[in-house]
Amino acid sequence: MNMLSVIQFAHALMEKTVPEGGFAIDATAGNGLDTAFLAGLTGESGKVFAFDIQKTAVNRTAVRLQKAGLENRVQLFQTGHEHAGECIPAFYHGKISGALFNLGYLPKSDKSIITRPETTISAVRQILDMLQTGGIIAIVVYHGHDGGGYERDQLLKFAKTLDQKQAHVLQYGFINQENHPPFVIAIEKR
Ligand SMILES: C[S@@+](CC[C@H](N)C(=O)[O-])C[C@H]1O[C@@H](n2cnc3c(N)ncnc32)[C@H](O)[C@@H]1O
């Protein structure tokens, strides 16, 4: 396929906006794939702040980072992304260039532990405040699981209300795929 998958699209946005030496957020660390990807972009002189509520996820992410020699570039928080504003030191507020969310549940784990619209939207609001101008939040929305449809609807409703003078907001996804194909909501701060 020549077109970008939703994950590739989200990563391409990060490649465009997160420079070497930049600061980024992985709001849903999970298995650490996105955390490692962002740490590759920020390089040794930058920093990634990564969040997950599950100890398993934080451990899996820490192991992946160690194996790749990236652990010094990442600060891991075992807490909800809805606490991003208070966890990330004030020095970085206004300097974050990119943030990724992968919604839903941790693969190969408890499928009842999922992201929820109230906390997701609270985190998006806080991270939007912390972005520098031109910074992007890319949210990969999985919505096939129980609770996923509700989160999708709440998030779309919220994203559509963002003032176009303050943010560019887009939706990217395949419209002819079966079984609730995931899609991206991307928000660029103006
Ligand atoms: C789809 S997985 C993320 C996959 C991950 N990006 C990767 O590269 O492997 C979603 C993750 O969100 C986490 N999560 C759920 N609620 C959260 C919250 N309020 N704050 C941070 N993480 C949360 C889950 O524990 C789960 O690990």
mmCIF file with all atom_site columns, C-alpha atoms and ligand atoms in Angstrom:
data_model
loop_
_atom_site.group_PDB
_atom_site.id
_atom_site.type_symbol
_atom_site.label_atom_id
_atom_site.label_alt_id
_atom_site.label_comp_id
_atom_site.label_asym_id
_atom_site.label_entity_id
_atom_site.label_seq_id
_atom_site.pdbx_PDB_ins_code
_atom_site.Cartn_x
_atom_site.Cartn_y
_atom_site.Cartn_z
_atom_site.occupancy
_atom_site.B_iso_or_equiv
_atom_site.pdbx_formal_charge
_atom_site.auth_seq_id
_atom_site.auth_comp_id
_atom_site.auth_asym_id
_atom_site.auth_atom_id
_atom_site.pdbx_PDB_model_num
ATOM   1   C CA  . MET A 1 1   ? 0.000   0.000  0.000  1.00 0.00 ? 1   MET A CA  1
ATOM   2   C CA  . ASN A 1 2   ? 1.380   3.402  -0.918 1.00 0.00 ? 2   ASN A CA  1
ATOM   3   C CA  . MET A 1 3   ? -0.963  5.299  1.394  1.00 0.00 ? 3   MET A CA  1
ATOM   4   C CA  . LEU A 1 4   ? 0.138   5.722  4.997  1.00 0.00 ? 4   LEU A CA  1
ATOM   5   C CA  . SER A 1 5   ? -1.485  3.490  7.631  1.00 0.00 ? 5   SER A CA  1
ATOM   6   C CA  . VAL A 1 6   ? -2.970  5.377  10.572 1.00 0.00 ? 6   VAL A CA  1
ATOM   7   C CA  . ILE A 1 7   ? 0.106   4.645  12.712 1.00 0.00 ? 7   ILE A CA  1
ATOM   8   C CA  . GLN A 1 8   ? 2.455   5.706  9.911  1.00 0.00 ? 8   GLN A CA  1
ATOM   9   C CA  . PHE A 1 9   ? 0.436   8.889  9.474  1.00 0.00 ? 9   PHE A CA  1
ATOM   10  C CA  . ALA A 1 10  ? 0.633   9.699  13.203 1.00 0.00 ? 10  ALA A CA  1
ATOM   11  C CA  . HIS A 1 11  ? 4.382   9.017  13.161 1.00 0.00 ? 11  HIS A CA  1
ATOM   12  C CA  . ALA A 1 12  ? 4.877   11.133 10.039 1.00 0.00 ? 12  ALA A CA  1
ATOM   13  C CA  . LEU A 1 13  ? 3.259   14.066 11.854 1.00 0.00 ? 13  LEU A CA  1
ATOM   14  C CA  . MET A 1 14  ? 5.673   13.580 14.749 1.00 0.00 ? 14  MET A CA  1
ATOM   15  C CA  . GLU A 1 15  ? 8.633   13.398 12.352 1.00 0.00 ? 15  GLU A CA  1
ATOM   16  C CA  . LYS A 1 16  ? 7.536   16.720 10.932 1.00 0.00 ? 16  LYS A CA  1
ATOM   17  C CA  . THR A 1 17  ? 7.112   18.470 14.249 1.00 0.00 ? 17  THR A CA  1
ATOM   18  C CA  . VAL A 1 18  ? 9.508   16.896 16.818 1.00 0.00 ? 18  VAL A CA  1
ATOM   19  C CA  . PRO A 1 19  ? 13.095  18.018 16.166 1.00 0.00 ? 19  PRO A CA  1
ATOM   20  C CA  . GLU A 1 20  ? 16.307  16.647 17.625 1.00 0.00 ? 20  GLU A CA  1
ATOM   21  C CA  . GLY A 1 21  ? 16.609  18.274 21.027 1.00 0.00 ? 21  GLY A CA  1
ATOM   22  C CA  . GLY A 1 22  ? 12.805  18.672 21.210 1.00 0.00 ? 22  GLY A CA  1
ATOM   23  C CA  . PHE A 1 23  ? 10.352  17.653 23.923 1.00 0.00 ? 23  PHE A CA  1
ATOM   24  C CA  . ALA A 1 24  ? 7.527   15.160 23.336 1.00 0.00 ? 24  ALA A CA  1
ATOM   25  C CA  . ILE A 1 25  ? 4.846   13.217 25.181 1.00 0.00 ? 25  ILE A CA  1
ATOM   26  C CA  . ASP A 1 26  ? 3.663   9.627  24.821 1.00 0.00 ? 26  ASP A CA  1
ATOM   27  C CA  . ALA A 1 27  ? 0.316   9.816  26.613 1.00 0.00 ? 27  ALA A CA  1
ATOM   28  C CA  . THR A 1 28  ? -0.317  6.033  26.440 1.00 0.00 ? 28  THR A CA  1
ATOM   29  C CA  . ALA A 1 29  ? 3.015   4.211  26.721 1.00 0.00 ? 29  ALA A CA  1
ATOM   30  C CA  . GLY A 1 30  ? 1.639   0.629  26.534 1.00 0.00 ? 30  GLY A CA  1
ATOM   31  C CA  . ASN A 1 31  ? 4.364   -1.609 25.126 1.00 0.00 ? 31  ASN A CA  1
ATOM   32  C CA  . GLY A 1 32  ? 6.632   1.389  24.573 1.00 0.00 ? 32  GLY A CA  1
ATOM   33  C CA  . LEU A 1 33  ? 6.743   1.347  20.771 1.00 0.00 ? 33  LEU A CA  1
ATOM   34  C CA  . ASP A 1 34  ? 5.674   4.973  20.444 1.00 0.00 ? 34  ASP A CA  1
ATOM   35  C CA  . THR A 1 35  ? 7.835   6.038  23.393 1.00 0.00 ? 35  THR A CA  1
ATOM   36  C CA  . ALA A 1 36  ? 10.904  4.541  21.710 1.00 0.00 ? 36  ALA A CA  1
ATOM   37  C CA  . PHE A 1 37  ? 9.926   6.124  18.393 1.00 0.00 ? 37  PHE A CA  1
ATOM   38  C CA  . LEU A 1 38  ? 9.618   9.582  19.981 1.00 0.00 ? 38  LEU A CA  1
ATOM   39  C CA  . ALA A 1 39  ? 12.903  9.135  21.881 1.00 0.00 ? 39  ALA A CA  1
ATOM   40  C CA  . GLY A 1 40  ? 14.540  8.411  18.527 1.00 0.00 ? 40  GLY A CA  1
ATOM   41  C CA  . LEU A 1 41  ? 13.276  11.764 17.254 1.00 0.00 ? 41  LEU A CA  1
ATOM   42  C CA  . THR A 1 42  ? 14.230  13.886 20.268 1.00 0.00 ? 42  THR A CA  1
ATOM   43  C CA  . GLY A 1 43  ? 17.740  12.385 20.402 1.00 0.00 ? 43  GLY A CA  1
ATOM   44  C CA  . GLU A 1 44  ? 19.985  12.542 23.448 1.00 0.00 ? 44  GLU A CA  1
ATOM   45  C CA  . SER A 1 45  ? 19.562  16.273 23.895 1.00 0.00 ? 45  SER A CA  1
ATOM   46  C CA  . GLY A 1 46  ? 15.739  16.106 23.995 1.00 0.00 ? 46  GLY A CA  1
ATOM   47  C CA  . LYS A 1 47  ? 13.229  14.448 26.297 1.00 0.00 ? 47  LYS A CA  1
ATOM   48  C CA  . VAL A 1 48  ? 10.084  12.318 26.189 1.00 0.00 ? 48  VAL A CA  1
ATOM   49  C CA  . PHE A 1 49  ? 7.506   12.212 28.978 1.00 0.00 ? 49  PHE A CA  1
ATOM   50  C CA  . ALA A 1 50  ? 5.565   8.932  28.901 1.00 0.00 ? 50  ALA A CA  1
ATOM   51  C CA  . PHE A 1 51  ? 2.444   7.993  30.850 1.00 0.00 ? 51  PHE A CA  1
ATOM   52  C CA  . ASP A 1 52  ? 0.574   4.770  31.576 1.00 0.00 ? 52  ASP A CA  1
ATOM   53  C CA  . ILE A 1 53  ? -1.633  3.737  34.460 1.00 0.00 ? 53  ILE A CA  1
ATOM   54  C CA  . GLN A 1 54  ? -0.569  0.073  34.323 1.00 0.00 ? 54  GLN A CA  1
ATOM   55  C CA  . LYS A 1 55  ? 2.590   -1.235 35.989 1.00 0.00 ? 55  LYS A CA  1
ATOM   56  C CA  . THR A 1 56  ? 2.860   -3.914 33.267 1.00 0.00 ? 56  THR A CA  1
ATOM   57  C CA  . ALA A 1 57  ? 2.912   -1.239 30.573 1.00 0.00 ? 57  ALA A CA  1
ATOM   58  C CA  . VAL A 1 58  ? 5.466   0.925  32.379 1.00 0.00 ? 58  VAL A CA  1
ATOM   59  C CA  . ASN A 1 59  ? 7.682   -2.152 32.905 1.00 0.00 ? 59  ASN A CA  1
ATOM   60  C CA  . ARG A 1 60  ? 7.383   -3.240 29.266 1.00 0.00 ? 60  ARG A CA  1
ATOM   61  C CA  . THR A 1 61  ? 8.236   0.289  28.131 1.00 0.00 ? 61  THR A CA  1
ATOM   62  C CA  . ALA A 1 62  ? 11.216  0.523  30.499 1.00 0.00 ? 62  ALA A CA  1
ATOM   63  C CA  . VAL A 1 63  ? 12.604  -2.808 29.228 1.00 0.00 ? 63  VAL A CA  1
ATOM   64  C CA  . ARG A 1 64  ? 12.195  -1.761 25.576 1.00 0.00 ? 64  ARG A CA  1
ATOM   65  C CA  . LEU A 1 65  ? 13.941  1.566  26.221 1.00 0.00 ? 65  LEU A CA  1
ATOM   66  C CA  . GLN A 1 66  ? 16.805  -0.102 28.079 1.00 0.00 ? 66  GLN A CA  1
ATOM   67  C CA  . LYS A 1 67  ? 17.350  -2.632 25.289 1.00 0.00 ? 67  LYS A CA  1
ATOM   68  C CA  . ALA A 1 68  ? 17.504  0.226  22.785 1.00 0.00 ? 68  ALA A CA  1
ATOM   69  C CA  . GLY A 1 69  ? 19.734  2.377  25.013 1.00 0.00 ? 69  GLY A CA  1
ATOM   70  C CA  . LEU A 1 70  ? 17.081  5.115  25.096 1.00 0.00 ? 70  LEU A CA  1
ATOM   71  C CA  . GLU A 1 71  ? 16.211  5.151  28.812 1.00 0.00 ? 71  GLU A CA  1
ATOM   72  C CA  . ASN A 1 72  ? 18.070  8.399  29.559 1.00 0.00 ? 72  ASN A CA  1
ATOM   73  C CA  . ARG A 1 73  ? 15.879  10.313 27.128 1.00 0.00 ? 73  ARG A CA  1
ATOM   74  C CA  . VAL A 1 74  ? 12.583  9.319  28.747 1.00 0.00 ? 74  VAL A CA  1
ATOM   75  C CA  . GLN A 1 75  ? 10.826  10.144 31.989 1.00 0.00 ? 75  GLN A CA  1
ATOM   76  C CA  . LEU A 1 76  ? 8.218   7.469  32.700 1.00 0.00 ? 76  LEU A CA  1
ATOM   77  C CA  . PHE A 1 77  ? 5.182   8.134  34.897 1.00 0.00 ? 77  PHE A CA  1
ATOM   78  C CA  . GLN A 1 78  ? 2.968   5.352  36.207 1.00 0.00 ? 78  GLN A CA  1
ATOM   79  C CA  . THR A 1 79  ? -0.055  7.585  36.413 1.00 0.00 ? 79  THR A CA  1
ATOM   80  C CA  . GLY A 1 80  ? -2.884  8.829  34.206 1.00 0.00 ? 80  GLY A CA  1
ATOM   81  C CA  . HIS A 1 81  ? -2.172  11.259 31.373 1.00 0.00 ? 81  HIS A CA  1
ATOM   82  C CA  . GLU A 1 82  ? -4.838  13.476 32.943 1.00 0.00 ? 82  GLU A CA  1
ATOM   83  C CA  . HIS A 1 83  ? -2.071  14.446 35.411 1.00 0.00 ? 83  HIS A CA  1
ATOM   84  C CA  . ALA A 1 84  ? 0.309   15.561 32.625 1.00 0.00 ? 84  ALA A CA  1
ATOM   85  C CA  . GLY A 1 85  ? 0.079   19.243 33.562 1.00 0.00 ? 85  GLY A CA  1
ATOM   86  C CA  . GLU A 1 86  ? 1.232   18.666 37.130 1.00 0.00 ? 86  GLU A CA  1
ATOM   87  C CA  . CYS A 1 87  ? 3.787   15.881 36.324 1.00 0.00 ? 87  CYS A CA  1
ATOM   88  C CA  . ILE A 1 88  ? 5.679   17.717 33.587 1.00 0.00 ? 88  ILE A CA  1
ATOM   89  C CA  . PRO A 1 89  ? 7.851   20.467 35.095 1.00 0.00 ? 89  PRO A CA  1
ATOM   90  C CA  . ALA A 1 90  ? 6.787   24.053 34.318 1.00 0.00 ? 90  ALA A CA  1
ATOM   91  C CA  . PHE A 1 91  ? 10.044  24.606 32.390 1.00 0.00 ? 91  PHE A CA  1
ATOM   92  C CA  . TYR A 1 92  ? 8.685   22.432 29.539 1.00 0.00 ? 92  TYR A CA  1
ATOM   93  C CA  . HIS A 1 93  ? 5.243   24.069 29.342 1.00 0.00 ? 93  HIS A CA  1
ATOM   94  C CA  . GLY A 1 94  ? 4.965   25.868 26.009 1.00 0.00 ? 94  GLY A CA  1
ATOM   95  C CA  . LYS A 1 95  ? 7.944   23.897 24.637 1.00 0.00 ? 95  LYS A CA  1
ATOM   96  C CA  . ILE A 1 96  ? 6.324   20.508 23.814 1.00 0.00 ? 96  ILE A CA  1
ATOM   97  C CA  . SER A 1 97  ? 6.502   19.885 20.066 1.00 0.00 ? 97  SER A CA  1
ATOM   98  C CA  . GLY A 1 98  ? 4.561   16.623 19.713 1.00 0.00 ? 98  GLY A CA  1
ATOM   99  C CA  . ALA A 1 99  ? 2.331   14.195 21.588 1.00 0.00 ? 99  ALA A CA  1
ATOM   100 C CA  . LEU A 1 100 ? 0.927   10.775 20.731 1.00 0.00 ? 100 LEU A CA  1
ATOM   101 C CA  . PHE A 1 101 ? -2.112  8.952  22.104 1.00 0.00 ? 101 PHE A CA  1
ATOM   102 C CA  . ASN A 1 102 ? -2.990  5.348  21.213 1.00 0.00 ? 102 ASN A CA  1
ATOM   103 C CA  . LEU A 1 103 ? -6.426  4.803  22.703 1.00 0.00 ? 103 LEU A CA  1
ATOM   104 C CA  . GLY A 1 104 ? -8.013  1.553  23.871 1.00 0.00 ? 104 GLY A CA  1
ATOM   105 C CA  . TYR A 1 105 ? -6.466  -1.313 25.834 1.00 0.00 ? 105 TYR A CA  1
ATOM   106 C CA  . LEU A 1 106 ? -2.969  -2.729 26.223 1.00 0.00 ? 106 LEU A CA  1
ATOM   107 C CA  . PRO A 1 107 ? -2.509  -5.551 23.684 1.00 0.00 ? 107 PRO A CA  1
ATOM   108 C CA  . LYS A 1 108 ? -2.163  -9.021 25.307 1.00 0.00 ? 108 LYS A CA  1
ATOM   109 C CA  . SER A 1 109 ? -3.431  -7.704 28.628 1.00 0.00 ? 109 SER A CA  1
ATOM   110 C CA  . ASP A 1 110 ? -6.622  -6.912 30.574 1.00 0.00 ? 110 ASP A CA  1
ATOM   111 C CA  . LYS A 1 111 ? -9.082  -5.630 27.961 1.00 0.00 ? 111 LYS A CA  1
ATOM   112 C CA  . SER A 1 112 ? -11.232 -3.972 30.608 1.00 0.00 ? 112 SER A CA  1
ATOM   113 C CA  . ILE A 1 113 ? -8.523  -1.390 31.363 1.00 0.00 ? 113 ILE A CA  1
ATOM   114 C CA  . ILE A 1 114 ? -9.164  1.138  28.622 1.00 0.00 ? 114 ILE A CA  1
ATOM   115 C CA  . THR A 1 115 ? -8.701  4.835  28.004 1.00 0.00 ? 115 THR A CA  1
ATOM   116 C CA  . ARG A 1 116 ? -11.823 6.851  28.933 1.00 0.00 ? 116 ARG A CA  1
ATOM   117 C CA  . PRO A 1 117 ? -13.165 10.002 27.303 1.00 0.00 ? 117 PRO A CA  1
ATOM   118 C CA  . GLU A 1 118 ? -13.200 12.158 30.452 1.00 0.00 ? 118 GLU A CA  1
ATOM   119 C CA  . THR A 1 119 ? -9.520  11.567 31.213 1.00 0.00 ? 119 THR A CA  1
ATOM   120 C CA  . THR A 1 120 ? -8.450  11.507 27.553 1.00 0.00 ? 120 THR A CA  1
ATOM   121 C CA  . ILE A 1 121 ? -10.104 14.872 26.866 1.00 0.00 ? 121 ILE A CA  1
ATOM   122 C CA  . SER A 1 122 ? -8.684  16.358 30.066 1.00 0.00 ? 122 SER A CA  1
ATOM   123 C CA  . ALA A 1 123 ? -5.189  15.222 28.981 1.00 0.00 ? 123 ALA A CA  1
ATOM   124 C CA  . VAL A 1 124 ? -5.632  16.592 25.443 1.00 0.00 ? 124 VAL A CA  1
ATOM   125 C CA  . ARG A 1 125 ? -6.653  19.983 26.881 1.00 0.00 ? 125 ARG A CA  1
ATOM   126 C CA  . GLN A 1 126 ? -3.633  20.069 29.211 1.00 0.00 ? 126 GLN A CA  1
ATOM   127 C CA  . ILE A 1 127 ? -1.192  18.983 26.498 1.00 0.00 ? 127 ILE A CA  1
ATOM   128 C CA  . LEU A 1 128 ? -2.638  21.504 24.035 1.00 0.00 ? 128 LEU A CA  1
ATOM   129 C CA  . ASP A 1 129 ? -1.824  24.189 26.616 1.00 0.00 ? 129 ASP A CA  1
ATOM   130 C CA  . MET A 1 130 ? 1.749   22.848 26.871 1.00 0.00 ? 130 MET A CA  1
ATOM   131 C CA  . LEU A 1 131 ? 2.389   22.701 23.091 1.00 0.00 ? 131 LEU A CA  1
ATOM   132 C CA  . GLN A 1 132 ? 4.531   25.245 21.331 1.00 0.00 ? 132 GLN A CA  1
ATOM   133 C CA  . THR A 1 133 ? 3.034   26.929 18.265 1.00 0.00 ? 133 THR A CA  1
ATOM   134 C CA  . GLY A 1 134 ? 3.064   24.400 15.400 1.00 0.00 ? 134 GLY A CA  1
ATOM   135 C CA  . GLY A 1 135 ? 3.167   21.490 17.852 1.00 0.00 ? 135 GLY A CA  1
ATOM   136 C CA  . ILE A 1 136 ? 0.884   18.543 17.088 1.00 0.00 ? 136 ILE A CA  1
ATOM   137 C CA  . ILE A 1 137 ? -1.149  16.061 19.140 1.00 0.00 ? 137 ILE A CA  1
ATOM   138 C CA  . ALA A 1 138 ? -1.900  12.870 17.168 1.00 0.00 ? 138 ALA A CA  1
ATOM   139 C CA  . ILE A 1 139 ? -4.550  10.577 18.633 1.00 0.00 ? 139 ILE A CA  1
ATOM   140 C CA  . VAL A 1 140 ? -4.982  7.086  17.178 1.00 0.00 ? 140 VAL A CA  1
ATOM   141 C CA  . VAL A 1 141 ? -8.604  6.208  17.957 1.00 0.00 ? 141 VAL A CA  1
ATOM   142 C CA  . TYR A 1 142 ? -9.410  2.497  18.338 1.00 0.00 ? 142 TYR A CA  1
ATOM   143 C CA  . HIS A 1 143 ? -13.143 2.059  18.826 1.00 0.00 ? 143 HIS A CA  1
ATOM   144 C CA  . GLY A 1 144 ? -14.064 -1.604 18.222 1.00 0.00 ? 144 GLY A CA  1
ATOM   145 C CA  . HIS A 1 145 ? -13.911 -2.634 21.897 1.00 0.00 ? 145 HIS A CA  1
ATOM   146 C CA  . ASP A 1 146 ? -16.540 -2.109 24.643 1.00 0.00 ? 146 ASP A CA  1
ATOM   147 C CA  . GLY A 1 147 ? -16.471 1.574  25.542 1.00 0.00 ? 147 GLY A CA  1
ATOM   148 C CA  . GLY A 1 148 ? -14.507 2.490  22.418 1.00 0.00 ? 148 GLY A CA  1
ATOM   149 C CA  . GLY A 1 149 ? -17.510 3.836  20.519 1.00 0.00 ? 149 GLY A CA  1
ATOM   150 C CA  . TYR A 1 150 ? -18.430 6.116  23.392 1.00 0.00 ? 150 TYR A CA  1
ATOM   151 C CA  . GLU A 1 151 ? -14.879 7.456  23.655 1.00 0.00 ? 151 GLU A CA  1
ATOM   152 C CA  . ARG A 1 152 ? -14.753 8.009  19.856 1.00 0.00 ? 152 ARG A CA  1
ATOM   153 C CA  . ASP A 1 153 ? -18.001 10.005 19.886 1.00 0.00 ? 153 ASP A CA  1
ATOM   154 C CA  . GLN A 1 154 ? -17.038 12.155 22.863 1.00 0.00 ? 154 GLN A CA  1
ATOM   155 C CA  . LEU A 1 155 ? -13.614 12.865 21.434 1.00 0.00 ? 155 LEU A CA  1
ATOM   156 C CA  . LEU A 1 156 ? -14.927 13.816 17.988 1.00 0.00 ? 156 LEU A CA  1
ATOM   157 C CA  . LYS A 1 157 ? -17.515 16.087 19.614 1.00 0.00 ? 157 LYS A CA  1
ATOM   158 C CA  . PHE A 1 158 ? -14.770 17.766 21.653 1.00 0.00 ? 158 PHE A CA  1
ATOM   159 C CA  . ALA A 1 159 ? -12.301 18.057 18.732 1.00 0.00 ? 159 ALA A CA  1
ATOM   160 C CA  . LYS A 1 160 ? -14.908 19.673 16.466 1.00 0.00 ? 160 LYS A CA  1
ATOM   161 C CA  . THR A 1 161 ? -15.487 22.434 19.018 1.00 0.00 ? 161 THR A CA  1
ATOM   162 C CA  . LEU A 1 162 ? -11.830 23.548 19.117 1.00 0.00 ? 162 LEU A CA  1
ATOM   163 C CA  . ASP A 1 163 ? -11.572 27.110 17.839 1.00 0.00 ? 163 ASP A CA  1
ATOM   164 C CA  . GLN A 1 164 ? -10.118 27.094 14.304 1.00 0.00 ? 164 GLN A CA  1
ATOM   165 C CA  . LYS A 1 165 ? -8.219  30.277 15.141 1.00 0.00 ? 165 LYS A CA  1
ATOM   166 C CA  . GLN A 1 166 ? -6.361  28.342 17.826 1.00 0.00 ? 166 GLN A CA  1
ATOM   167 C CA  . ALA A 1 167 ? -5.926  24.896 16.271 1.00 0.00 ? 167 ALA A CA  1
ATOM   168 C CA  . HIS A 1 168 ? -6.001  23.037 12.953 1.00 0.00 ? 168 HIS A CA  1
ATOM   169 C CA  . VAL A 1 169 ? -7.924  19.789 13.521 1.00 0.00 ? 169 VAL A CA  1
ATOM   170 C CA  . LEU A 1 170 ? -8.168  16.879 11.086 1.00 0.00 ? 170 LEU A CA  1
ATOM   171 C CA  . GLN A 1 171 ? -9.377  13.304 10.871 1.00 0.00 ? 171 GLN A CA  1
ATOM   172 C CA  . TYR A 1 172 ? -7.456  10.680 8.846  1.00 0.00 ? 172 TYR A CA  1
ATOM   173 C CA  . GLY A 1 173 ? -8.656  7.129  8.247  1.00 0.00 ? 173 GLY A CA  1
ATOM   174 C CA  . PHE A 1 174 ? -9.780  4.498  5.768  1.00 0.00 ? 174 PHE A CA  1
ATOM   175 C CA  . ILE A 1 175 ? -13.506 4.564  5.095  1.00 0.00 ? 175 ILE A CA  1
ATOM   176 C CA  . ASN A 1 176 ? -13.957 1.240  3.263  1.00 0.00 ? 176 ASN A CA  1
ATOM   177 C CA  . GLN A 1 177 ? -12.391 -1.112 5.840  1.00 0.00 ? 177 GLN A CA  1
ATOM   178 C CA  . GLU A 1 178 ? -14.460 -3.590 7.864  1.00 0.00 ? 178 GLU A CA  1
ATOM   179 C CA  . ASN A 1 179 ? -14.645 -3.898 11.647 1.00 0.00 ? 179 ASN A CA  1
ATOM   180 C CA  . HIS A 1 180 ? -14.271 -0.411 13.078 1.00 0.00 ? 180 HIS A CA  1
ATOM   181 C CA  . PRO A 1 181 ? -11.025 0.705  11.423 1.00 0.00 ? 181 PRO A CA  1
ATOM   182 C CA  . PRO A 1 182 ? -8.946  2.980  13.644 1.00 0.00 ? 182 PRO A CA  1
ATOM   183 C CA  . PHE A 1 183 ? -8.431  6.599  12.619 1.00 0.00 ? 183 PHE A CA  1
ATOM   184 C CA  . VAL A 1 184 ? -6.327  9.574  13.622 1.00 0.00 ? 184 VAL A CA  1
ATOM   185 C CA  . ILE A 1 185 ? -7.461  12.864 15.080 1.00 0.00 ? 185 ILE A CA  1
ATOM   186 C CA  . ALA A 1 186 ? -4.626  15.369 14.783 1.00 0.00 ? 186 ALA A CA  1
ATOM   187 C CA  . ILE A 1 187 ? -4.562  18.786 16.451 1.00 0.00 ? 187 ILE A CA  1
ATOM   188 C CA  . GLU A 1 188 ? -1.967  21.408 15.512 1.00 0.00 ? 188 GLU A CA  1
ATOM   189 C CA  . LYS A 1 189 ? -1.628  24.428 17.757 1.00 0.00 ? 189 LYS A CA  1
ATOM   190 C CA  . ARG A 1 190 ? -1.735  27.741 15.875 1.00 0.00 ? 190 ARG A CA  1
HETATM 191 C C1  . LIG B 2 .   ? -3.428  0.904  22.933 1.00 0.00 ? 1   LIG B C1  1
HETATM 192 S S1  . LIG B 2 .   ? -2.447  0.890  24.378 1.00 0.00 ? 1   LIG B S1  1
HETATM 193 C C2  . LIG B 2 .   ? -1.048  1.871  23.927 1.00 0.00 ? 1   LIG B C2  1
HETATM 194 C C3  . LIG B 2 .   ? -0.069  1.206  22.988 1.00 0.00 ? 1   LIG B C3  1
HETATM 195 C C4  . LIG B 2 .   ? 1.274   1.919  22.942 1.00 0.00 ? 1   LIG B C4  1
HETATM 196 N N1  . LIG B 2 .   ? 1.205   3.223  22.350 1.00 0.00 ? 1   LIG B N1  1
HETATM 197 C C5  . LIG B 2 .   ? 2.388   1.109  22.278 1.00 0.00 ? 1   LIG B C5  1
HETATM 198 O O1  . LIG B 2 .   ? 3.144   1.660  21.479 1.00 0.00 ? 1   LIG B O1  1
HETATM 199 O O2  . LIG B 2 .   ? 2.510   -0.067 22.601 1.00 0.00 ? 1   LIG B O2  1
HETATM 200 C C6  . LIG B 2 .   ? -3.362  1.971  25.451 1.00 0.00 ? 1   LIG B C6  1
HETATM 201 C C7  . LIG B 2 .   ? -2.689  2.171  26.796 1.00 0.00 ? 1   LIG B C7  1
HETATM 202 O O3  . LIG B 2 .   ? -3.330  3.260  27.472 1.00 0.00 ? 1   LIG B O3  1
HETATM 203 C C8  . LIG B 2 .   ? -3.210  3.022  28.843 1.00 0.00 ? 1   LIG B C8  1
HETATM 204 N N2  . LIG B 2 .   ? -4.115  3.913  29.586 1.00 0.00 ? 1   LIG B N2  1
HETATM 205 C C9  . LIG B 2 .   ? -5.426  3.749  29.900 1.00 0.00 ? 1   LIG B C9  1
HETATM 206 N N3  . LIG B 2 .   ? -5.880  4.822  30.575 1.00 0.00 ? 1   LIG B N3  1
HETATM 207 C C10 . LIG B 2 .   ? -4.824  5.680  30.706 1.00 0.00 ? 1   LIG B C10 1
HETATM 208 C C11 . LIG B 2 .   ? -4.654  6.958  31.322 1.00 0.00 ? 1   LIG B C11 1
HETATM 209 N N4  . LIG B 2 .   ? -5.670  7.581  31.930 1.00 0.00 ? 1   LIG B N4  1
HETATM 210 N N5  . LIG B 2 .   ? -3.429  7.528  31.256 1.00 0.00 ? 1   LIG B N5  1
HETATM 211 C C12 . LIG B 2 .   ? -2.390  6.910  30.655 1.00 0.00 ? 1   LIG B C12 1
HETATM 212 N N6  . LIG B 2 .   ? -2.492  5.707  30.051 1.00 0.00 ? 1   LIG B N6  1
HETATM 213 C C13 . LIG B 2 .   ? -3.697  5.097  30.084 1.00 0.00 ? 1   LIG B C13 1
HETATM 214 C C14 . LIG B 2 .   ? -3.494  1.539  28.988 1.00 0.00 ? 1   LIG B C14 1
HETATM 215 O O4  . LIG B 2 .   ? -3.005  1.042  30.203 1.00 0.00 ? 1   LIG B O4  1
HETATM 216 C C15 . LIG B 2 .   ? -2.768  0.978  27.750 1.00 0.00 ? 1   LIG B C15 1
HETATM 217 O O5  . LIG B 2 .   ? -1.494  0.526  28.076 1.00 0.00 ? 1   LIG B O5  1
#
